[in-house]
Amino acid sequence: MDDMGYHEALALLDWQIELGADEAILDAPVDRFALEEAAPVASAPPPAAPAVPPAASRPAPPPARAAEGAAKANAVDVVAIAREAAAAAHDLPALKAAMEVFPHCPLSQTATRLVFADGDPAARVMIVGDAPGREEDQQGKPFVGKAGQLLDRMLAAIGLDRAAADPESSVYITNMLPWRPPQNRDPSPEELAMLGPFVRRHIELADPDILVLMGNHACHGLTGQKGITRLRGQWTEVMDRPAIPMFHPAYLLRKPHDKAKAWEDLLSLKARLRKI
Ligand code: URA
C-alpha cells in the first residue's frame, strides 16, 4: 500500500464499488490480516473420539440442538406480524410509521434508511420495483440512481413524470423491499414474504388504476409468477386492478437491445390509461 499512488488507490476503490462493496458497515475498519496473525494455532492433536456409550448412559441432546428445538416451538410468525401491522395502518403516513418501527427484518439494521415512496400517491399509475440500491439508500427515495434516471426517461416518453402536479400525468413509485439489501444482492424469498403485506397495503391505500411491476422480484412478489422475459408486456390482475410486468431499467442498462420491447410495453401502458 505504501508505494501505491493516488490514482491507483482511487482505481482500486472504484473497482470495489463496482463489485458492490460500497459502504462501511462498521464504525472502524477491521484489519483482517492482523486477525489472522492473532488467531490461536492448534498445537496438541485432537483427542481421540470416545467409544459410543450405551444408550442408557448417553447424555441429553446438546444444548445447541435443544435450543434450536425450543426456538422452532417459539418461532414468531413474522409474516403474520407484518400483516397485522400493515392492516392497522389506515393511511400512508401510518403505513410508513409502521414500517419504520417493524423490528423483524434484518435489512433495517444494515440499510441507512427506509425508502418508502416517491411521486404522487394520487397518481393513476403505481410502479413497484425490487429494492433500493446505493443512491436510493442514501437519499431515501426509490429509483434515483442510474436505473431511476432511465425510468424517468422511459416515463417521459409516454408523458408521465413523477414530479407532475397532476395525477393524470404523475406516477407513484415504491419497491418490494423498503430497505437496501447489502451489496445490492437479490431480495430473499423470506424478505419478500415478510415485507409483502406492507407492499399490498401500500397498493390498497394508494389505490392506483394501474400497476407496473418493474422487474422479476416485483412480478414474482405480486403475481406469484417468475420469468420476466416471458411475462413482460402481458397484462394481468393484481389486487383487482390491471398490472403489467416490465423489464427493469437496470436490466435495460445492461441489455440495451431489449429497449424496443420496453417501448412496446410503455405504449401498451399508455393505451390502457386512455381506455380506463
Ligand atoms: N432498483 C429498484 O428496483 N428500485 C430502486 O429503488 C432502485 C433500483
CSV table of C-alpha atoms and ligand atoms in Angstrom, one decimal:
chain,number,residue,atom,x,y,z
A,1,MET,CA,0.0,0.0,0.0
A,2,ASP,CA,2.9,2.4,0.8
A,3,ASP,CA,4.0,2.6,-2.8
A,4,MET,CA,0.5,3.0,-4.2
A,5,GLY,CA,-0.1,6.3,-5.9
A,6,TYR,CA,-3.3,8.3,-5.6
A,7,HIS,CA,-4.7,7.2,-9.0
A,8,GLU,CA,-4.0,3.5,-8.4
A,9,ALA,CA,-5.7,3.7,-4.9
A,10,LEU,CA,-8.7,5.5,-6.4
A,11,ALA,CA,-9.0,2.9,-9.2
A,12,LEU,CA,-9.0,0.1,-6.6
A,13,LEU,CA,-11.7,1.9,-4.6
A,14,ASP,CA,-13.8,2.3,-7.9
A,15,TRP,CA,-13.3,-1.4,-8.5
A,16,GLN,CA,-14.6,-2.3,-5.1
A,17,ILE,CA,-17.6,-0.1,-5.6
A,18,GLU,CA,-18.3,-1.8,-9.0
A,19,LEU,CA,-18.2,-5.1,-7.0
A,20,GLY,CA,-20.8,-3.8,-4.6
A,21,ALA,CA,-18.5,-3.1,-1.6
A,22,ASP,CA,-19.6,0.5,-1.4
A,23,GLU,CA,-20.3,1.2,2.2
A,24,ALA,CA,-18.7,0.9,5.6
A,25,ILE,CA,-20.8,-1.4,7.8
A,26,LEU,CA,-18.8,-0.9,11.0
A,27,ASP,CA,-17.6,2.4,12.5
A,28,ALA,CA,-13.9,1.5,12.2
A,29,PRO,CA,-12.1,-0.6,9.6
A,30,VAL,CA,-11.1,-4.2,10.6
A,31,ASP,CA,-7.6,-5.3,9.7
A,32,ARG,CA,-8.3,-8.9,8.8
A,33,PHE,CA,-4.6,-9.7,8.2
A,34,ALA,CA,-3.9,-8.8,11.9
A,35,LEU,CA,-6.9,-11.0,12.9
A,36,GLU,CA,-5.4,-13.9,11.1
A,37,GLU,CA,-2.0,-13.5,12.7
A,38,ALA,CA,-3.6,-13.3,16.2
A,39,ALA,CA,-5.7,-16.4,15.7
A,40,PRO,CA,-4.6,-19.2,18.1
A,41,VAL,CA,-2.7,-22.1,16.4
A,42,ALA,CA,-3.8,-25.6,17.4
A,43,SER,CA,-0.7,-27.3,19.0
A,44,ALA,CA,-2.0,-30.5,20.5
A,45,PRO,CA,-3.5,-33.2,18.3
A,46,PRO,CA,-7.3,-33.5,18.7
A,47,PRO,CA,-8.4,-36.0,21.3
A,48,ALA,CA,-9.4,-39.5,20.0
A,49,ALA,CA,-13.2,-40.0,19.5
A,50,PRO,CA,-14.7,-41.7,22.6
A,51,ALA,CA,-16.4,-45.0,22.2
A,52,VAL,CA,-20.2,-44.8,21.9
A,53,PRO,CA,-21.7,-45.2,25.4
A,54,PRO,CA,-24.6,-47.5,26.0
A,55,ALA,CA,-28.0,-45.8,25.3
A,56,ALA,CA,-28.9,-45.6,29.0
A,57,SER,CA,-25.8,-43.5,29.8
A,58,ARG,CA,-25.9,-41.4,26.6
A,59,PRO,CA,-26.2,-37.6,27.5
A,60,ALA,CA,-29.2,-35.5,26.8
A,61,PRO,CA,-29.1,-33.7,23.4
A,62,PRO,CA,-26.5,-30.9,23.3
A,63,PRO,CA,-27.8,-27.5,24.5
A,64,ALA,CA,-27.5,-26.1,21.0
A,65,ARG,CA,-29.8,-28.6,19.5
A,66,ALA,CA,-32.2,-28.3,22.4
A,67,ALA,CA,-32.2,-24.5,21.9
A,68,GLU,CA,-32.9,-24.9,18.2
A,69,GLY,CA,-35.9,-27.1,19.0
A,70,ALA,CA,-37.2,-24.5,21.6
A,71,ALA,CA,-36.6,-21.7,19.1
A,72,LYS,CA,-38.7,-23.5,16.5
A,73,ALA,CA,-41.5,-24.0,19.0
A,74,ASN,CA,-41.4,-20.3,20.0
A,75,ALA,CA,-40.7,-19.0,16.4
A,76,VAL,CA,-42.6,-15.9,15.8
A,77,ASP,CA,-44.6,-15.7,12.6
A,78,VAL,CA,-43.1,-12.6,11.2
A,79,VAL,CA,-45.3,-12.6,8.1
A,80,ALA,CA,-48.5,-12.6,10.4
A,81,ILE,CA,-47.0,-9.8,12.5
A,82,ALA,CA,-46.3,-7.8,9.3
A,83,ARG,CA,-49.8,-8.5,8.0
A,84,GLU,CA,-51.3,-7.2,11.3
A,85,ALA,CA,-49.1,-4.1,11.4
A,86,ALA,CA,-49.9,-3.3,7.8
A,87,ALA,CA,-53.6,-3.8,8.2
A,88,ALA,CA,-53.7,-1.5,11.2
A,89,ALA,CA,-52.3,1.4,9.1
A,90,HIS,CA,-55.2,3.5,7.9
A,91,ASP,CA,-53.3,5.9,5.7
A,92,LEU,CA,-49.9,6.2,4.0
A,93,PRO,CA,-48.1,8.1,6.8
A,94,ALA,CA,-49.3,5.5,9.3
A,95,LEU,CA,-48.1,2.7,7.0
A,96,LYS,CA,-44.7,4.4,6.7
A,97,ALA,CA,-44.5,4.8,10.5
A,98,ALA,CA,-45.4,1.1,11.0
A,99,MET,CA,-42.6,0.1,8.6
A,100,GLU,CA,-40.1,2.4,10.4
A,101,VAL,CA,-40.6,0.5,13.7
A,102,PHE,CA,-41.1,-3.0,12.2
A,103,PRO,CA,-38.3,-4.8,14.1
A,104,HIS,CA,-38.2,-8.2,12.3
A,105,CYS,CA,-36.3,-7.5,9.1
A,106,PRO,CA,-32.5,-7.6,9.5
A,107,LEU,CA,-32.2,-5.4,6.4
A,108,SER,CA,-33.4,-2.4,8.5
A,109,GLN,CA,-30.2,-2.8,10.5
A,110,THR,CA,-27.8,-2.7,7.6
A,111,ALA,CA,-29.6,-0.1,5.4
A,112,THR,CA,-29.1,3.6,6.1
A,113,ARG,CA,-32.8,4.4,5.9
A,114,LEU,CA,-36.2,3.3,4.9
A,115,VAL,CA,-37.1,4.0,1.3
A,116,PHE,CA,-40.9,4.4,1.3
A,117,ALA,CA,-42.1,6.0,-1.9
A,118,ASP,CA,-41.8,8.9,-4.3
A,119,GLY,CA,-44.2,10.7,-6.7
A,120,ASP,CA,-47.9,11.4,-6.2
A,121,PRO,CA,-49.9,8.9,-4.2
A,122,ALA,CA,-53.0,10.1,-6.1
A,123,ALA,CA,-51.4,9.2,-9.5
A,124,ARG,CA,-53.2,6.7,-11.7
A,125,VAL,CA,-50.1,4.7,-12.2
A,126,MET,CA,-48.2,3.0,-9.4
A,127,ILE,CA,-44.8,1.5,-10.1
A,128,VAL,CA,-43.4,-1.3,-7.9
A,129,GLY,CA,-39.7,-2.0,-8.2
A,130,ASP,CA,-37.5,-4.5,-6.5
A,131,ALA,CA,-35.3,-2.9,-3.8
A,132,PRO,CA,-33.4,0.3,-3.2
A,133,GLY,CA,-29.8,0.5,-4.3
A,134,ARG,CA,-27.0,2.6,-3.0
A,135,GLU,CA,-28.3,6.1,-4.1
A,136,GLU,CA,-31.8,5.2,-3.0
A,137,ASP,CA,-30.5,4.2,0.4
A,138,GLN,CA,-28.6,7.5,0.7
A,139,GLN,CA,-31.4,9.7,-0.5
A,140,GLY,CA,-34.4,7.8,1.0
A,141,LYS,CA,-36.2,7.8,-2.4
A,142,PRO,CA,-36.8,5.0,-4.8
A,143,PHE,CA,-35.3,4.9,-8.3
A,144,VAL,CA,-32.9,7.9,-8.1
A,145,GLY,CA,-29.7,6.1,-9.3
A,146,LYS,CA,-28.8,5.3,-12.9
A,147,ALA,CA,-31.7,2.9,-13.3
A,148,GLY,CA,-34.1,5.5,-11.9
A,149,GLN,CA,-32.8,8.1,-14.3
A,150,LEU,CA,-33.6,5.7,-17.2
A,151,LEU,CA,-37.0,5.0,-15.7
A,152,ASP,CA,-37.7,8.8,-15.7
A,153,ARG,CA,-36.8,9.0,-19.4
A,154,MET,CA,-38.9,6.0,-20.2
A,155,LEU,CA,-41.9,7.6,-18.4
A,156,ALA,CA,-41.3,10.9,-20.0
A,157,ALA,CA,-41.5,9.2,-23.4
A,158,ILE,CA,-45.2,8.5,-22.7
A,159,GLY,CA,-45.9,11.8,-21.0
A,160,LEU,CA,-45.6,10.6,-17.4
A,161,ASP,CA,-43.5,12.3,-14.7
A,162,ARG,CA,-43.2,11.5,-11.0
A,163,ALA,CA,-42.8,15.3,-10.3
A,164,ALA,CA,-46.0,16.3,-12.2
A,165,ALA,CA,-48.6,18.1,-10.1
A,166,ASP,CA,-51.5,16.5,-11.9
A,167,PRO,CA,-52.4,12.8,-11.0
A,168,GLU,CA,-53.2,12.1,-14.7
A,169,SER,CA,-49.6,12.6,-15.7
A,170,SER,CA,-47.8,11.7,-12.4
A,171,VAL,CA,-46.7,8.3,-11.1
A,172,TYR,CA,-46.3,6.9,-7.6
A,173,ILE,CA,-43.2,4.7,-7.1
A,174,THR,CA,-42.3,2.2,-4.4
A,175,ASN,CA,-40.4,-1.1,-4.0
A,176,MET,CA,-41.0,-4.7,-2.8
A,177,LEU,CA,-38.3,-4.1,-0.2
A,178,PRO,CA,-38.1,-0.7,1.6
A,179,TRP,CA,-34.5,-1.4,2.7
A,180,ARG,CA,-31.4,-1.8,0.6
A,181,PRO,CA,-30.1,-5.4,0.7
A,182,PRO,CA,-26.3,-5.4,1.5
A,183,GLN,CA,-24.2,-5.2,-1.7
A,184,ASN,CA,-27.4,-5.0,-3.7
A,185,ARG,CA,-27.9,-8.7,-3.5
A,186,ASP,CA,-31.3,-10.1,-4.7
A,187,PRO,CA,-34.1,-10.0,-2.2
A,188,SER,CA,-34.5,-13.4,-0.5
A,189,PRO,CA,-37.8,-15.3,-0.5
A,190,GLU,CA,-38.1,-14.7,3.2
A,191,GLU,CA,-37.7,-11.0,2.9
A,192,LEU,CA,-40.2,-10.8,0.1
A,193,ALA,CA,-42.7,-12.9,2.1
A,194,MET,CA,-42.2,-10.8,5.3
A,195,LEU,CA,-42.5,-7.4,3.6
A,196,GLY,CA,-45.2,-8.4,1.1
A,197,PRO,CA,-48.0,-7.4,3.4
A,198,PHE,CA,-46.7,-3.9,3.6
A,199,VAL,CA,-46.5,-3.6,-0.2
A,200,ARG,CA,-50.0,-4.9,-0.6
A,201,ARG,CA,-51.4,-2.5,2.0
A,202,HIS,CA,-49.4,0.3,0.2
A,203,ILE,CA,-51.2,-0.6,-3.0
A,204,GLU,CA,-54.6,-0.7,-1.2
A,205,LEU,CA,-54.1,2.7,0.3
A,206,ALA,CA,-52.7,4.4,-2.8
A,207,ASP,CA,-55.4,2.7,-4.9
A,208,PRO,CA,-53.9,3.3,-8.3
A,209,ASP,CA,-55.8,2.5,-11.6
A,210,ILE,CA,-52.8,0.5,-13.0
A,211,LEU,CA,-49.8,-1.2,-11.5
A,212,VAL,CA,-46.5,-1.5,-13.2
A,213,LEU,CA,-44.4,-4.5,-11.9
A,214,MET,CA,-40.9,-3.3,-12.6
A,215,GLY,CA,-38.6,-6.4,-12.7
A,216,ASN,CA,-38.6,-10.0,-11.7
A,217,HIS,CA,-39.0,-9.7,-8.0
A,218,ALA,CA,-41.9,-7.3,-8.2
A,219,CYS,CA,-43.6,-9.5,-10.7
A,220,HIS,CA,-42.9,-12.7,-8.6
A,221,GLY,CA,-43.8,-11.0,-5.3
A,222,LEU,CA,-47.2,-9.7,-6.6
A,223,THR,CA,-48.3,-12.3,-9.1
A,224,GLY,CA,-46.5,-15.4,-7.8
A,225,GLN,CA,-45.1,-16.0,-11.3
A,226,LYS,CA,-41.4,-15.9,-12.3
A,227,GLY,CA,-39.8,-15.2,-15.7
A,228,ILE,CA,-40.0,-11.6,-16.6
A,229,THR,CA,-38.7,-12.3,-20.1
A,230,ARG,CA,-41.8,-14.4,-20.8
A,231,LEU,CA,-44.2,-12.3,-18.7
A,232,ARG,CA,-43.3,-8.8,-19.7
A,233,GLY,CA,-46.0,-6.9,-21.6
A,234,GLN,CA,-48.7,-9.4,-20.7
A,235,TRP,CA,-51.5,-7.7,-18.7
A,236,THR,CA,-52.6,-9.5,-15.6
A,237,GLU,CA,-54.6,-8.6,-12.5
A,238,VAL,CA,-53.1,-7.7,-9.1
A,239,MET,CA,-55.4,-6.8,-6.2
A,240,ASP,CA,-58.4,-6.3,-8.6
A,241,ARG,CA,-56.6,-3.9,-11.0
A,242,PRO,CA,-54.7,-4.3,-14.2
A,243,ALA,CA,-51.0,-4.8,-13.9
A,244,ILE,CA,-48.2,-5.0,-16.5
A,245,PRO,CA,-44.9,-6.6,-15.8
A,246,MET,CA,-42.0,-4.8,-17.5
A,247,PHE,CA,-38.2,-5.2,-17.8
A,248,HIS,CA,-36.4,-3.4,-15.0
A,249,PRO,CA,-34.5,-0.3,-16.2
A,250,ALA,CA,-31.3,-1.7,-14.5
A,251,TYR,CA,-31.7,-4.7,-16.9
A,252,LEU,CA,-32.2,-2.4,-19.8
A,253,LEU,CA,-29.0,-0.6,-19.0
A,254,ARG,CA,-27.1,-3.9,-19.3
A,255,LYS,CA,-29.1,-5.1,-22.3
A,256,PRO,CA,-30.0,-2.0,-24.3
A,257,HIS,CA,-31.2,-4.1,-27.3
A,258,ASP,CA,-34.3,-5.0,-25.2
A,259,LYS,CA,-35.3,-1.4,-25.0
A,260,ALA,CA,-37.5,-1.9,-28.0
A,261,LYS,CA,-39.6,-4.4,-26.0
A,262,ALA,CA,-39.8,-2.0,-23.1
A,263,TRP,CA,-41.0,0.7,-25.6
A,264,GLU,CA,-43.8,-1.7,-26.7
A,265,ASP,CA,-44.8,-2.2,-23.1
A,266,LEU,CA,-44.8,1.6,-22.4
A,267,LEU,CA,-47.1,2.1,-25.4
A,268,SER,CA,-49.4,-0.6,-24.1
A,269,LEU,CA,-49.5,1.2,-20.7
A,270,LYS,CA,-50.3,4.5,-22.4
A,271,ALA,CA,-53.1,2.9,-24.5
A,272,ARG,CA,-54.6,1.3,-21.3
A,273,LEU,CA,-54.5,4.6,-19.5
A,274,ARG,CA,-56.6,6.1,-22.2
A,275,LYS,CA,-59.2,3.3,-22.0
A,276,ILE,CA,-59.9,3.3,-18.3
B,1,URA,N1,-34.0,-0.7,-8.4
B,1,URA,C1,-35.2,-0.9,-7.9
B,1,URA,O1,-35.9,-1.9,-8.1
B,1,URA,N2,-35.7,0.1,-7.0
B,1,URA,C2,-35.0,1.2,-6.8
B,1,URA,O2,-35.5,2.0,-6.0
B,1,URA,C3,-33.7,1.4,-7.4
B,1,URA,C4,-33.2,0.4,-8.2
